[in-house]
């Protein structure tokens, strides 16, 4: 049986189903952030190996690549609320096992256990990230989707800023406290999602096959505007991502030490959170293509300013602007893709989009490291910013309909 559709409203403030979704999103992101901090500290305390730290991240990312076609198909075929709730239930189990291991209740946490659980976390993230993206249009009407995406992004940014600090503080008291908090967060989120009032998606009726799994990929390829929006983020962030080099800037260029590194890492999220709050109140309604490309161009310029800066305050400001401009692009692009995609294939399209986002971040850090090793830190960041500006120019030429698009609403 499907739930009745949520009532229409002219404002998110008077739309309770969305805020249940918002808090569930906070729980999902906070749980992952807390778990990541705790696992990182624990694996390093066990092995003192930087390689093991990298392996944990790789093991969490690989399932998203290997399962990208499957997760999208599942999100289109089954109840999206149940998929996310089951994913969070599995992560409750992960937190429980790590809690038991940290307290030596029958066994002790080992390197191998952390690696195995990292794979399981990666599988859960492969399912819950695109499914949550596809679920949001079932919660709010199209008229509220743009501010809803901005508000959902604010949930993600707020959790990214606060949850790691809270997890690290509790870990200093004891690992069991951190894993206990994580268990509670996931339990609350699981209940919120399972009881969410949302329209049921139009389930895919076709028999599962490899051909049906590729529907999302073919849809993106057949829609130049959607392909342009997704690939713009992939290549712009791939070239402009400088976050992997922040430790070098903090230690060798800005001479601030660990406290400065913490502020540098939080600055983009602060800018993104402030911009998401603005976009909730004042969503972009016209000339959306121009605004999106302009925001990516500002992202590239802010990257160049940060790369050349030798003053801590200027560097912080550049990173805040970088995060704010990226948020404008994210909200416009995400809203546009959701509105252009039929509900029966939103899961598969969201899975591909989620993979592109993850790849741009992961590969962007790798690209920055390789370029810095070859040309030096400052040239690497500046070249990345210039590369982003080149991508903007090329994409405006290759996807003119996207650049000239006026509104977000689907036109068909």
mmCIF file of C-alpha atoms in Angstrom:
data_model
loop_
_atom_site.group_PDB
_atom_site.id
_atom_site.type_symbol
_atom_site.label_atom_id
_atom_site.label_comp_id
_atom_site.label_asym_id
_atom_site.label_seq_id
_atom_site.Cartn_x
_atom_site.Cartn_y
_atom_site.Cartn_z
ATOM 1 C CA UNK A 1 0.000 0.000 0.000
ATOM 2 C CA UNK A 2 1.238 3.491 -0.789
ATOM 3 C CA UNK A 3 1.004 6.522 1.438
ATOM 4 C CA UNK A 4 -1.211 9.431 0.379
ATOM 5 C CA UNK A 5 0.689 12.301 -1.223
ATOM 6 C CA UNK A 6 1.815 15.044 1.144
ATOM 7 C CA UNK A 7 -0.373 18.149 1.084
ATOM 8 C CA UNK A 8 0.691 21.061 -1.102
ATOM 9 C CA UNK A 9 2.284 24.053 0.590
ATOM 10 C CA UNK A 10 3.747 27.323 -0.551
ATOM 11 C CA UNK A 11 6.681 27.142 1.859
ATOM 12 C CA UNK A 12 8.979 24.459 3.244
ATOM 13 C CA UNK A 13 8.465 25.928 6.713
ATOM 14 C CA UNK A 14 4.891 24.610 6.683
ATOM 15 C CA UNK A 15 5.699 21.258 5.098
ATOM 16 C CA UNK A 16 6.302 18.680 7.894
ATOM 17 C CA UNK A 17 7.180 15.704 5.633
ATOM 18 C CA UNK A 18 10.208 17.557 4.310
ATOM 19 C CA UNK A 19 11.578 18.296 7.763
ATOM 20 C CA UNK A 20 11.300 14.635 8.695
ATOM 21 C CA UNK A 21 13.327 13.953 5.540
ATOM 22 C CA UNK A 22 15.768 16.749 6.508
ATOM 23 C CA UNK A 23 16.475 15.276 9.943
ATOM 24 C CA UNK A 24 16.833 11.817 8.414
ATOM 25 C CA UNK A 25 19.418 13.281 6.006
ATOM 26 C CA UNK A 26 21.245 14.844 8.967
ATOM 27 C CA UNK A 27 21.311 11.452 10.693
ATOM 28 C CA UNK A 28 22.530 9.658 7.573
ATOM 29 C CA UNK A 29 25.386 12.102 6.955
ATOM 30 C CA UNK A 30 26.274 12.521 10.633
ATOM 31 C CA UNK A 31 26.380 8.776 11.169
ATOM 32 C CA UNK A 32 28.800 8.328 8.276
ATOM 33 C CA UNK A 33 30.994 11.250 9.351
ATOM 34 C CA UNK A 34 31.224 10.035 12.953
ATOM 35 C CA UNK A 35 31.944 6.490 11.793
ATOM 36 C CA UNK A 36 34.632 7.678 9.377
ATOM 37 C CA UNK A 37 36.424 9.687 12.066
ATOM 38 C CA UNK A 38 36.348 6.795 14.535
ATOM 39 C CA UNK A 39 37.492 4.173 12.028
ATOM 40 C CA UNK A 40 40.297 6.439 10.818
ATOM 41 C CA UNK A 41 41.606 7.008 14.322
ATOM 42 C CA UNK A 42 41.285 3.333 15.240
ATOM 43 C CA UNK A 43 42.976 1.882 12.154
ATOM 44 C CA UNK A 44 45.881 4.305 12.534
ATOM 45 C CA UNK A 45 46.253 3.520 16.238
ATOM 46 C CA UNK A 46 46.334 -0.188 15.380
ATOM 47 C CA UNK A 47 48.753 -0.117 12.431
ATOM 48 C CA UNK A 48 50.341 3.375 12.281
ATOM 49 C CA UNK A 49 50.149 3.029 8.503
ATOM 50 C CA UNK A 50 49.139 5.846 6.164
ATOM 51 C CA UNK A 51 48.555 3.194 3.499
ATOM 52 C CA UNK A 52 45.903 1.542 5.670
ATOM 53 C CA UNK A 53 44.153 4.894 6.014
ATOM 54 C CA UNK A 54 44.046 5.159 2.240
ATOM 55 C CA UNK A 55 42.830 1.571 1.908
ATOM 56 C CA UNK A 56 39.880 2.275 4.197
ATOM 57 C CA UNK A 57 38.766 5.102 1.912
ATOM 58 C CA UNK A 58 39.306 2.980 -1.193
ATOM 59 C CA UNK A 59 37.320 0.055 0.242
ATOM 60 C CA UNK A 60 34.431 2.414 0.994
ATOM 61 C CA UNK A 61 34.503 3.918 -2.515
ATOM 62 C CA UNK A 62 34.887 0.804 -4.696
ATOM 63 C CA UNK A 63 31.372 -0.585 -4.007
ATOM 64 C CA UNK A 64 29.894 2.636 -5.406
ATOM 65 C CA UNK A 65 31.700 1.937 -8.692
ATOM 66 C CA UNK A 66 30.948 -1.786 -8.821
ATOM 67 C CA UNK A 67 27.271 -1.472 -7.832
ATOM 68 C CA UNK A 68 26.325 1.737 -9.655
ATOM 69 C CA UNK A 69 23.972 -0.003 -12.108
ATOM 70 C CA UNK A 70 22.434 -2.296 -9.485
ATOM 71 C CA UNK A 71 21.732 0.357 -6.836
ATOM 72 C CA UNK A 72 19.902 2.619 -9.252
ATOM 73 C CA UNK A 73 17.735 -0.241 -10.516
ATOM 74 C CA UNK A 74 16.858 -1.258 -6.958
ATOM 75 C CA UNK A 75 15.892 2.343 -6.087
ATOM 76 C CA UNK A 76 13.524 2.416 -9.081
ATOM 77 C CA UNK A 77 11.973 -1.005 -8.415
ATOM 78 C CA UNK A 78 11.387 -0.990 -4.657
ATOM 79 C CA UNK A 79 10.164 1.376 -1.936
ATOM 80 C CA UNK A 80 12.927 3.978 -1.559
ATOM 81 C CA UNK A 81 12.136 4.551 2.106
ATOM 82 C CA UNK A 82 12.682 0.883 2.905
ATOM 83 C CA UNK A 83 15.964 0.789 0.978
ATOM 84 C CA UNK A 84 17.404 3.665 3.027
ATOM 85 C CA UNK A 85 15.978 2.261 6.271
ATOM 86 C CA UNK A 86 17.565 -1.155 5.612
ATOM 87 C CA UNK A 87 20.883 0.507 4.727
ATOM 88 C CA UNK A 88 20.840 2.438 8.001
ATOM 89 C CA UNK A 89 19.911 -0.737 9.906
ATOM 90 C CA UNK A 90 23.005 -2.451 8.467
ATOM 91 C CA UNK A 91 25.129 0.509 9.578
ATOM 92 C CA UNK A 92 23.591 0.190 13.052
ATOM 93 C CA UNK A 93 24.981 -3.364 13.006
ATOM 94 C CA UNK A 94 28.396 -2.070 11.894
ATOM 95 C CA UNK A 95 28.465 0.443 14.761
ATOM 96 C CA UNK A 96 27.363 -2.277 17.191
ATOM 97 C CA UNK A 97 30.172 -4.617 16.093
ATOM 98 C CA UNK A 98 32.764 -1.857 16.443
ATOM 99 C CA UNK A 99 31.350 -0.945 19.855
ATOM 100 C CA UNK A 100 31.611 -4.567 20.977
ATOM 101 C CA UNK A 101 35.141 -4.849 19.607
ATOM 102 C CA UNK A 102 36.275 -1.646 21.323
ATOM 103 C CA UNK A 103 34.939 -2.986 24.647
ATOM 104 C CA UNK A 104 36.398 -6.470 24.007
ATOM 105 C CA UNK A 105 32.975 -8.072 24.360
ATOM 106 C CA UNK A 106 33.884 -11.468 22.927
ATOM 107 C CA UNK A 107 36.449 -10.160 20.432
ATOM 108 C CA UNK A 108 38.760 -7.233 19.769
ATOM 109 C CA UNK A 109 38.664 -4.871 16.794
ATOM 110 C CA UNK A 110 41.344 -5.805 14.276
ATOM 111 C CA UNK A 111 42.712 -4.397 11.047
ATOM 112 C CA UNK A 112 40.947 -7.106 9.064
ATOM 113 C CA UNK A 113 37.597 -6.436 10.772
ATOM 114 C CA UNK A 114 37.829 -2.724 9.997
ATOM 115 C CA UNK A 115 38.608 -3.479 6.348
ATOM 116 C CA UNK A 116 35.652 -5.882 6.096
ATOM 117 C CA UNK A 117 33.283 -3.411 7.734
ATOM 118 C CA UNK A 118 34.592 -0.632 5.478
ATOM 119 C CA UNK A 119 33.451 -2.655 2.467
ATOM 120 C CA UNK A 120 30.041 -3.110 4.108
ATOM 121 C CA UNK A 121 29.821 0.652 4.767
ATOM 122 C CA UNK A 122 30.696 1.263 1.123
ATOM 123 C CA UNK A 123 27.894 -1.064 -0.002
ATOM 124 C CA UNK A 124 25.427 0.788 2.225
ATOM 125 C CA UNK A 125 26.562 4.162 0.908
ATOM 126 C CA UNK A 126 26.237 2.874 -2.653
ATOM 127 C CA UNK A 127 22.543 2.245 -1.974
ATOM 128 C CA UNK A 128 21.513 5.049 0.391
ATOM 129 C CA UNK A 129 23.139 8.049 -1.350
ATOM 130 C CA UNK A 130 21.377 7.816 -4.756
ATOM 131 C CA UNK A 131 18.184 6.526 -3.129
ATOM 132 C CA UNK A 132 17.940 9.558 -0.835
ATOM 133 C CA UNK A 133 18.454 11.815 -3.861
ATOM 134 C CA UNK A 134 15.682 10.027 -5.757
ATOM 135 C CA UNK A 135 13.386 10.042 -2.704
ATOM 136 C CA UNK A 136 13.264 13.818 -2.242
ATOM 137 C CA UNK A 137 10.982 14.512 -5.269
ATOM 138 C CA UNK A 138 8.527 11.991 -3.737
ATOM 139 C CA UNK A 139 8.434 14.069 -0.542
ATOM 140 C CA UNK A 140 7.906 17.598 -1.896
ATOM 141 C CA UNK A 141 5.941 18.934 -4.885
ATOM 142 C CA UNK A 142 7.896 20.234 -7.929
ATOM 143 C CA UNK A 143 7.248 23.849 -6.888
ATOM 144 C CA UNK A 144 9.264 23.313 -3.686
ATOM 145 C CA UNK A 145 12.003 21.086 -5.106
ATOM 146 C CA UNK A 146 14.650 23.811 -5.613
ATOM 147 C CA UNK A 147 14.489 25.196 -2.035
ATOM 148 C CA UNK A 148 14.147 21.625 -0.743
ATOM 149 C CA UNK A 149 17.408 20.592 -2.445
ATOM 150 C CA UNK A 150 19.119 23.676 -0.991
ATOM 151 C CA UNK A 151 17.789 22.812 2.477
ATOM 152 C CA UNK A 152 18.814 19.161 2.096
ATOM 153 C CA UNK A 153 22.285 20.336 1.096
ATOM 154 C CA UNK A 154 22.398 22.481 4.245
ATOM 155 C CA UNK A 155 21.688 19.352 6.278
ATOM 156 C CA UNK A 156 24.631 17.656 4.635
ATOM 157 C CA UNK A 157 26.973 20.619 5.173
ATOM 158 C CA UNK A 158 25.918 21.134 8.810
ATOM 159 C CA UNK A 159 26.518 17.470 9.565
ATOM 160 C CA UNK A 160 29.877 17.596 7.767
ATOM 161 C CA UNK A 161 30.987 20.532 9.943
ATOM 162 C CA UNK A 162 29.715 19.375 13.343
ATOM 163 C CA UNK A 163 29.652 15.563 13.320
ATOM 164 C CA UNK A 164 33.419 14.920 12.841
ATOM 165 C CA UNK A 165 34.278 17.297 15.694
ATOM 166 C CA UNK A 166 31.767 15.611 18.013
ATOM 167 C CA UNK A 167 32.971 12.164 16.992
ATOM 168 C CA UNK A 168 36.614 13.102 17.574
ATOM 169 C CA UNK A 169 35.809 14.625 20.979
ATOM 170 C CA UNK A 170 34.004 11.477 22.138
ATOM 171 C CA UNK A 171 36.750 9.245 20.747
ATOM 172 C CA UNK A 172 39.224 11.069 22.978
ATOM 173 C CA UNK A 173 37.104 9.885 25.913
ATOM 174 C CA UNK A 174 36.779 6.380 24.553
ATOM 175 C CA UNK A 175 36.045 4.646 21.247
ATOM 176 C CA UNK A 176 32.958 3.004 22.715
ATOM 177 C CA UNK A 177 31.359 6.416 23.260
ATOM 178 C CA UNK A 178 31.812 7.314 19.602
ATOM 179 C CA UNK A 179 30.399 4.034 18.330
ATOM 180 C CA UNK A 180 27.517 4.268 20.802
ATOM 181 C CA UNK A 181 26.667 7.742 19.489
ATOM 182 C CA UNK A 182 26.868 6.466 15.927
ATOM 183 C CA UNK A 183 24.533 3.582 16.713
ATOM 184 C CA UNK A 184 21.969 5.974 18.215
ATOM 185 C CA UNK A 185 22.187 8.374 15.249
ATOM 186 C CA UNK A 186 21.554 5.612 12.726
ATOM 187 C CA UNK A 187 18.654 4.217 14.767
ATOM 188 C CA UNK A 188 16.938 7.604 14.875
ATOM 189 C CA UNK A 189 17.485 8.116 11.153
ATOM 190 C CA UNK A 190 16.160 4.650 10.367
ATOM 191 C CA UNK A 191 12.899 5.361 12.236
ATOM 192 C CA UNK A 192 12.511 8.768 10.556
ATOM 193 C CA UNK A 193 12.911 7.326 7.058
ATOM 194 C CA UNK A 194 10.737 4.268 7.664
ATOM 195 C CA UNK A 195 7.829 6.446 8.860
ATOM 196 C CA UNK A 196 8.276 9.190 6.243
ATOM 197 C CA UNK A 197 5.106 10.352 4.467
ATOM 198 C CA UNK A 198 6.008 10.298 0.779
ATOM 199 C CA UNK A 199 4.478 9.487 -2.576
ATOM 200 C CA UNK A 200 5.369 6.013 -3.763
ATOM 201 C CA UNK A 201 7.512 6.045 -6.865
ATOM 202 C CA UNK A 202 6.315 4.470 -10.077
ATOM 203 C CA UNK A 203 7.952 1.073 -9.729
ATOM 204 C CA UNK A 204 9.735 -0.393 -12.738
ATOM 205 C CA UNK A 205 7.667 -3.278 -14.076
ATOM 206 C CA UNK A 206 10.088 -4.599 -16.671
ATOM 207 C CA UNK A 207 11.930 -7.808 -15.906
ATOM 208 C CA UNK A 208 15.390 -7.088 -14.468
ATOM 209 C CA UNK A 209 18.078 -7.430 -17.127
ATOM 210 C CA UNK A 210 21.406 -5.900 -18.026
ATOM 211 C CA UNK A 211 19.596 -3.786 -20.614
ATOM 212 C CA UNK A 212 17.236 -2.361 -17.975
ATOM 213 C CA UNK A 213 20.204 -1.514 -15.735
ATOM 214 C CA UNK A 214 21.617 0.704 -18.506
ATOM 215 C CA UNK A 215 18.436 2.762 -18.850
ATOM 216 C CA UNK A 216 19.829 5.550 -16.639
ATOM 217 C CA UNK A 217 23.073 5.746 -18.603
ATOM 218 C CA UNK A 218 21.218 5.862 -21.929
ATOM 219 C CA UNK A 219 18.817 8.510 -20.630
ATOM 220 C CA UNK A 220 21.690 10.779 -19.574
ATOM 221 C CA UNK A 221 23.446 10.263 -22.903
ATOM 222 C CA UNK A 222 20.260 11.036 -24.862
ATOM 223 C CA UNK A 223 19.625 14.327 -23.028
ATOM 224 C CA UNK A 224 22.421 16.810 -23.840
ATOM 225 C CA UNK A 225 21.335 19.212 -21.086
ATOM 226 C CA UNK A 226 21.468 16.494 -18.411
ATOM 227 C CA UNK A 227 24.774 15.135 -19.752
ATOM 228 C CA UNK A 228 26.230 18.641 -19.779
ATOM 229 C CA UNK A 229 25.124 19.383 -16.216
ATOM 230 C CA UNK A 230 26.524 16.126 -14.801
ATOM 231 C CA UNK A 231 29.794 16.231 -16.745
ATOM 232 C CA UNK A 232 30.333 19.916 -15.884
ATOM 233 C CA UNK A 233 30.578 19.007 -12.206
ATOM 234 C CA UNK A 234 32.800 16.013 -12.921
ATOM 235 C CA UNK A 235 35.446 17.914 -14.857
ATOM 236 C CA UNK A 236 35.238 21.242 -12.996
ATOM 237 C CA UNK A 237 35.725 19.640 -9.566
ATOM 238 C CA UNK A 238 38.226 17.132 -10.973
ATOM 239 C CA UNK A 239 40.479 19.986 -12.109
ATOM 240 C CA UNK A 240 39.672 22.538 -9.408
ATOM 241 C CA UNK A 241 39.797 20.370 -6.306
ATOM 242 C CA UNK A 242 42.583 21.640 -4.014
ATOM 243 C CA UNK A 243 41.459 20.130 -0.704
ATOM 244 C CA UNK A 244 43.975 17.283 -0.869
ATOM 245 C CA UNK A 245 46.791 19.868 -0.703
ATOM 246 C CA UNK A 246 45.478 21.787 2.323
ATOM 247 C CA UNK A 247 47.963 20.164 4.749
ATOM 248 C CA UNK A 248 50.841 21.478 2.594
ATOM 249 C CA UNK A 249 49.334 24.974 2.501
ATOM 250 C CA UNK A 250 48.771 24.986 6.277
ATOM 251 C CA UNK A 251 52.276 23.784 7.087
ATOM 252 C CA UNK A 252 54.590 25.164 4.399
ATOM 253 C CA UNK A 253 52.885 28.153 2.765
ATOM 254 C CA UNK A 254 50.598 29.758 5.371
ATOM 255 C CA UNK A 255 52.651 28.487 8.366
ATOM 256 C CA UNK A 256 49.631 27.961 10.641
ATOM 257 C CA UNK A 257 49.974 24.349 11.799
ATOM 258 C CA UNK A 258 47.145 21.928 12.697
ATOM 259 C CA UNK A 259 44.716 24.576 13.975
ATOM 260 C CA UNK A 260 44.951 26.415 10.674
ATOM 261 C CA UNK A 261 44.403 23.182 8.766
ATOM 262 C CA UNK A 262 41.179 22.639 10.688
ATOM 263 C CA UNK A 263 39.921 26.110 9.763
ATOM 264 C CA UNK A 264 40.947 25.679 6.135
ATOM 265 C CA UNK A 265 39.076 22.378 5.905
ATOM 266 C CA UNK A 266 35.913 23.820 7.428
ATOM 267 C CA UNK A 267 35.910 27.059 5.370
ATOM 268 C CA UNK A 268 34.333 25.592 2.168
ATOM 269 C CA UNK A 269 31.597 23.926 4.218
ATOM 270 C CA UNK A 270 30.889 27.215 6.018
ATOM 271 C CA UNK A 271 30.478 28.994 2.668
ATOM 272 C CA UNK A 272 28.298 26.179 1.328
ATOM 273 C CA UNK A 273 26.093 26.165 4.426
ATOM 274 C CA UNK A 274 25.562 29.943 4.281
ATOM 275 C CA UNK A 275 24.732 29.800 0.565
ATOM 276 C CA UNK A 276 22.307 26.899 1.027
ATOM 277 C CA UNK A 277 20.449 28.949 3.661
ATOM 278 C CA UNK A 278 20.250 31.868 1.192
ATOM 279 C CA UNK A 279 19.002 29.615 -1.616
ATOM 280 C CA UNK A 280 16.299 28.206 0.645
ATOM 281 C CA UNK A 281 14.916 31.713 1.002
ATOM 282 C CA UNK A 282 15.768 33.032 -2.468
ATOM 283 C CA UNK A 283 15.931 30.131 -4.964
ATOM 284 C CA UNK A 284 17.258 30.831 -8.452
ATOM 285 C CA UNK A 285 14.229 30.955 -10.755
ATOM 286 C CA UNK A 286 15.457 32.570 -13.983
ATOM 287 C CA UNK A 287 18.586 32.416 -16.175
ATOM 288 C CA UNK A 288 19.511 29.250 -14.301
ATOM 289 C CA UNK A 289 21.970 28.082 -16.965
ATOM 290 C CA UNK A 290 23.901 31.350 -16.917
ATOM 291 C CA UNK A 291 23.929 31.422 -13.100
ATOM 292 C CA UNK A 292 25.195 27.827 -12.910
ATOM 293 C CA UNK A 293 28.070 28.461 -15.324
ATOM 294 C CA UNK A 294 28.895 31.748 -13.584
ATOM 295 C CA UNK A 295 29.029 29.958 -10.231
ATOM 296 C CA UNK A 296 31.456 27.345 -11.604
ATOM 297 C CA UNK A 297 33.597 30.160 -13.033
ATOM 298 C CA UNK A 298 33.691 31.836 -9.608
ATOM 299 C CA UNK A 299 34.713 28.443 -8.174
ATOM 300 C CA UNK A 300 37.660 28.410 -10.572
ATOM 301 C CA UNK A 301 38.642 32.012 -9.769
ATOM 302 C CA UNK A 302 38.447 31.347 -6.017
ATOM 303 C CA UNK A 303 40.710 28.335 -6.545
ATOM 304 C CA UNK A 304 43.286 30.535 -8.294
ATOM 305 C CA UNK A 305 43.139 33.163 -5.519
ATOM 306 C CA UNK A 306 43.610 30.475 -2.883
ATOM 307 C CA UNK A 307 46.500 28.956 -4.821
ATOM 308 C CA UNK A 308 48.359 32.276 -5.023
ATOM 309 C CA UNK A 309 47.529 33.555 -1.524
ATOM 310 C CA UNK A 310 50.196 33.702 1.166
ATOM 311 C CA UNK A 311 47.898 35.335 3.734
ATOM 312 C CA UNK A 312 45.783 33.133 5.979
ATOM 313 C CA UNK A 313 42.751 35.450 6.090
ATOM 314 C CA UNK A 314 42.656 35.784 2.296
ATOM 315 C CA UNK A 315 42.996 32.020 1.918
ATOM 316 C CA UNK A 316 40.065 31.456 4.277
ATOM 317 C CA UNK A 317 37.921 33.952 2.365
ATOM 318 C CA UNK A 318 38.805 32.296 -0.946
ATOM 319 C CA UNK A 319 37.752 28.897 0.401
ATOM 320 C CA UNK A 320 34.486 30.291 1.768
ATOM 321 C CA UNK A 321 33.699 31.778 -1.667
ATOM 322 C CA UNK A 322 34.722 28.490 -3.276
ATOM 323 C CA UNK A 323 32.270 26.549 -1.102
ATOM 324 C CA UNK A 324 29.453 29.059 -1.644
ATOM 325 C CA UNK A 325 29.827 29.100 -5.421
ATOM 326 C CA UNK A 326 29.991 25.321 -5.556
ATOM 327 C CA UNK A 327 26.717 25.147 -3.603
ATOM 328 C CA UNK A 328 24.965 27.357 -6.190
ATOM 329 C CA UNK A 329 26.060 24.996 -8.939
ATOM 330 C CA UNK A 330 25.110 21.897 -6.941
ATOM 331 C CA UNK A 331 21.580 23.109 -6.148
ATOM 332 C CA UNK A 332 20.808 24.254 -9.703
ATOM 333 C CA UNK A 333 22.269 21.122 -11.273
ATOM 334 C CA UNK A 334 20.598 18.720 -8.835
ATOM 335 C CA UNK A 335 17.190 20.394 -9.147
ATOM 336 C CA UNK A 336 17.417 20.466 -12.927
ATOM 337 C CA UNK A 337 18.387 16.785 -13.152
ATOM 338 C CA UNK A 338 15.606 15.701 -10.797
ATOM 339 C CA UNK A 339 12.974 17.669 -12.702
ATOM 340 C CA UNK A 340 14.168 16.430 -16.096
ATOM 341 C CA UNK A 341 14.238 12.761 -15.045
ATOM 342 C CA UNK A 342 11.011 10.681 -15.038
ATOM 343 C CA UNK A 343 10.294 9.284 -11.579
ATOM 344 C CA UNK A 344 10.502 5.667 -12.742
ATOM 345 C CA UNK A 345 14.199 6.080 -13.574
ATOM 346 C CA UNK A 346 15.299 8.620 -10.957
ATOM 347 C CA UNK A 347 17.106 5.932 -8.971
ATOM 348 C CA UNK A 348 19.251 4.847 -11.899
ATOM 349 C CA UNK A 349 20.029 8.403 -12.978
ATOM 350 C CA UNK A 350 20.800 9.418 -9.369
ATOM 351 C CA UNK A 351 23.144 6.442 -9.036
ATOM 352 C CA UNK A 352 25.149 7.547 -12.070
ATOM 353 C CA UNK A 353 25.144 11.165 -10.861
ATOM 354 C CA UNK A 354 26.276 10.058 -7.396
ATOM 355 C CA UNK A 355 29.125 8.078 -8.932
ATOM 356 C CA UNK A 356 30.202 11.110 -10.983
ATOM 357 C CA UNK A 357 30.213 13.286 -7.866
ATOM 358 C CA UNK A 358 32.209 10.731 -5.901
ATOM 359 C CA UNK A 359 34.635 10.196 -8.768
ATOM 360 C CA UNK A 360 35.199 13.928 -9.189
ATOM 361 C CA UNK A 361 36.075 14.298 -5.503
ATOM 362 C CA UNK A 362 38.227 11.183 -5.236
ATOM 363 C CA UNK A 363 39.968 11.570 -8.597
ATOM 364 C CA UNK A 364 40.282 15.320 -8.055
ATOM 365 C CA UNK A 365 42.363 14.721 -4.934
ATOM 366 C CA UNK A 366 44.465 12.190 -6.840
ATOM 367 C CA UNK A 367 44.912 14.627 -9.764
ATOM 368 C CA UNK A 368 45.956 17.414 -7.378
ATOM 369 C CA UNK A 369 48.541 15.164 -5.749
ATOM 370 C CA UNK A 370 50.029 14.042 -9.073
ATOM 371 C CA UNK A 371 50.133 17.599 -10.450
ATOM 372 C CA UNK A 372 51.692 18.952 -7.257
ATOM 373 C CA UNK A 373 54.377 16.271 -7.380
ATOM 374 C CA UNK A 374 55.156 17.174 -10.972
ATOM 375 C CA UNK A 375 54.929 20.988 -10.938
ATOM 376 C CA UNK A 376 54.801 22.078 -7.285
ATOM 377 C CA UNK A 377 51.910 22.846 -4.946
ATOM 378 C CA UNK A 378 51.063 26.412 -5.978
ATOM 379 C CA UNK A 379 51.273 25.771 -9.748
ATOM 380 C CA UNK A 380 49.091 22.681 -9.304
ATOM 381 C CA UNK A 381 46.293 24.620 -7.605
ATOM 382 C CA UNK A 382 46.495 27.562 -10.003
ATOM 383 C CA UNK A 383 46.492 25.275 -13.046
ATOM 384 C CA UNK A 384 43.471 23.494 -11.590
ATOM 385 C CA UNK A 385 41.585 26.786 -11.289
ATOM 386 C CA UNK A 386 42.541 27.778 -14.832
ATOM 387 C CA UNK A 387 41.421 24.341 -16.011
ATOM 388 C CA UNK A 388 38.019 24.898 -14.400
ATOM 389 C CA UNK A 389 37.627 28.195 -16.296
ATOM 390 C CA UNK A 390 38.539 26.407 -19.542
ATOM 391 C CA UNK A 391 35.914 23.739 -18.821
ATOM 392 C CA UNK A 392 33.280 26.452 -18.286
ATOM 393 C CA UNK A 393 34.115 28.040 -21.642
ATOM 394 C CA UNK A 394 34.085 24.723 -23.498
ATOM 395 C CA UNK A 395 30.846 23.500 -21.902
ATOM 396 C CA UNK A 396 29.038 26.757 -22.707
ATOM 397 C CA UNK A 397 30.058 26.219 -26.328
ATOM 398 C CA UNK A 398 29.311 22.482 -26.442
ATOM 399 C CA UNK A 399 26.023 22.677 -24.502
ATOM 400 C CA UNK A 400 24.502 26.030 -25.572
ATOM 401 C CA UNK A 401 20.937 25.006 -24.673
ATOM 402 C CA UNK A 402 22.060 24.358 -21.095
ATOM 403 C CA UNK A 403 23.853 27.710 -20.890
ATOM 404 C CA UNK A 404 20.793 29.534 -22.247
ATOM 405 C CA UNK A 405 18.231 27.704 -20.111
ATOM 406 C CA UNK A 406 15.979 30.137 -18.271
ATOM 407 C CA UNK A 407 13.979 28.045 -15.765
ATOM 408 C CA UNK A 408 14.384 24.777 -13.869
ATOM 409 C CA UNK A 409 10.894 23.439 -14.536
ATOM 410 C CA UNK A 410 10.721 20.658 -17.071
ATOM 411 C CA UNK A 411 9.241 21.814 -20.352
ATOM 412 C CA UNK A 412 7.880 18.606 -21.798
#
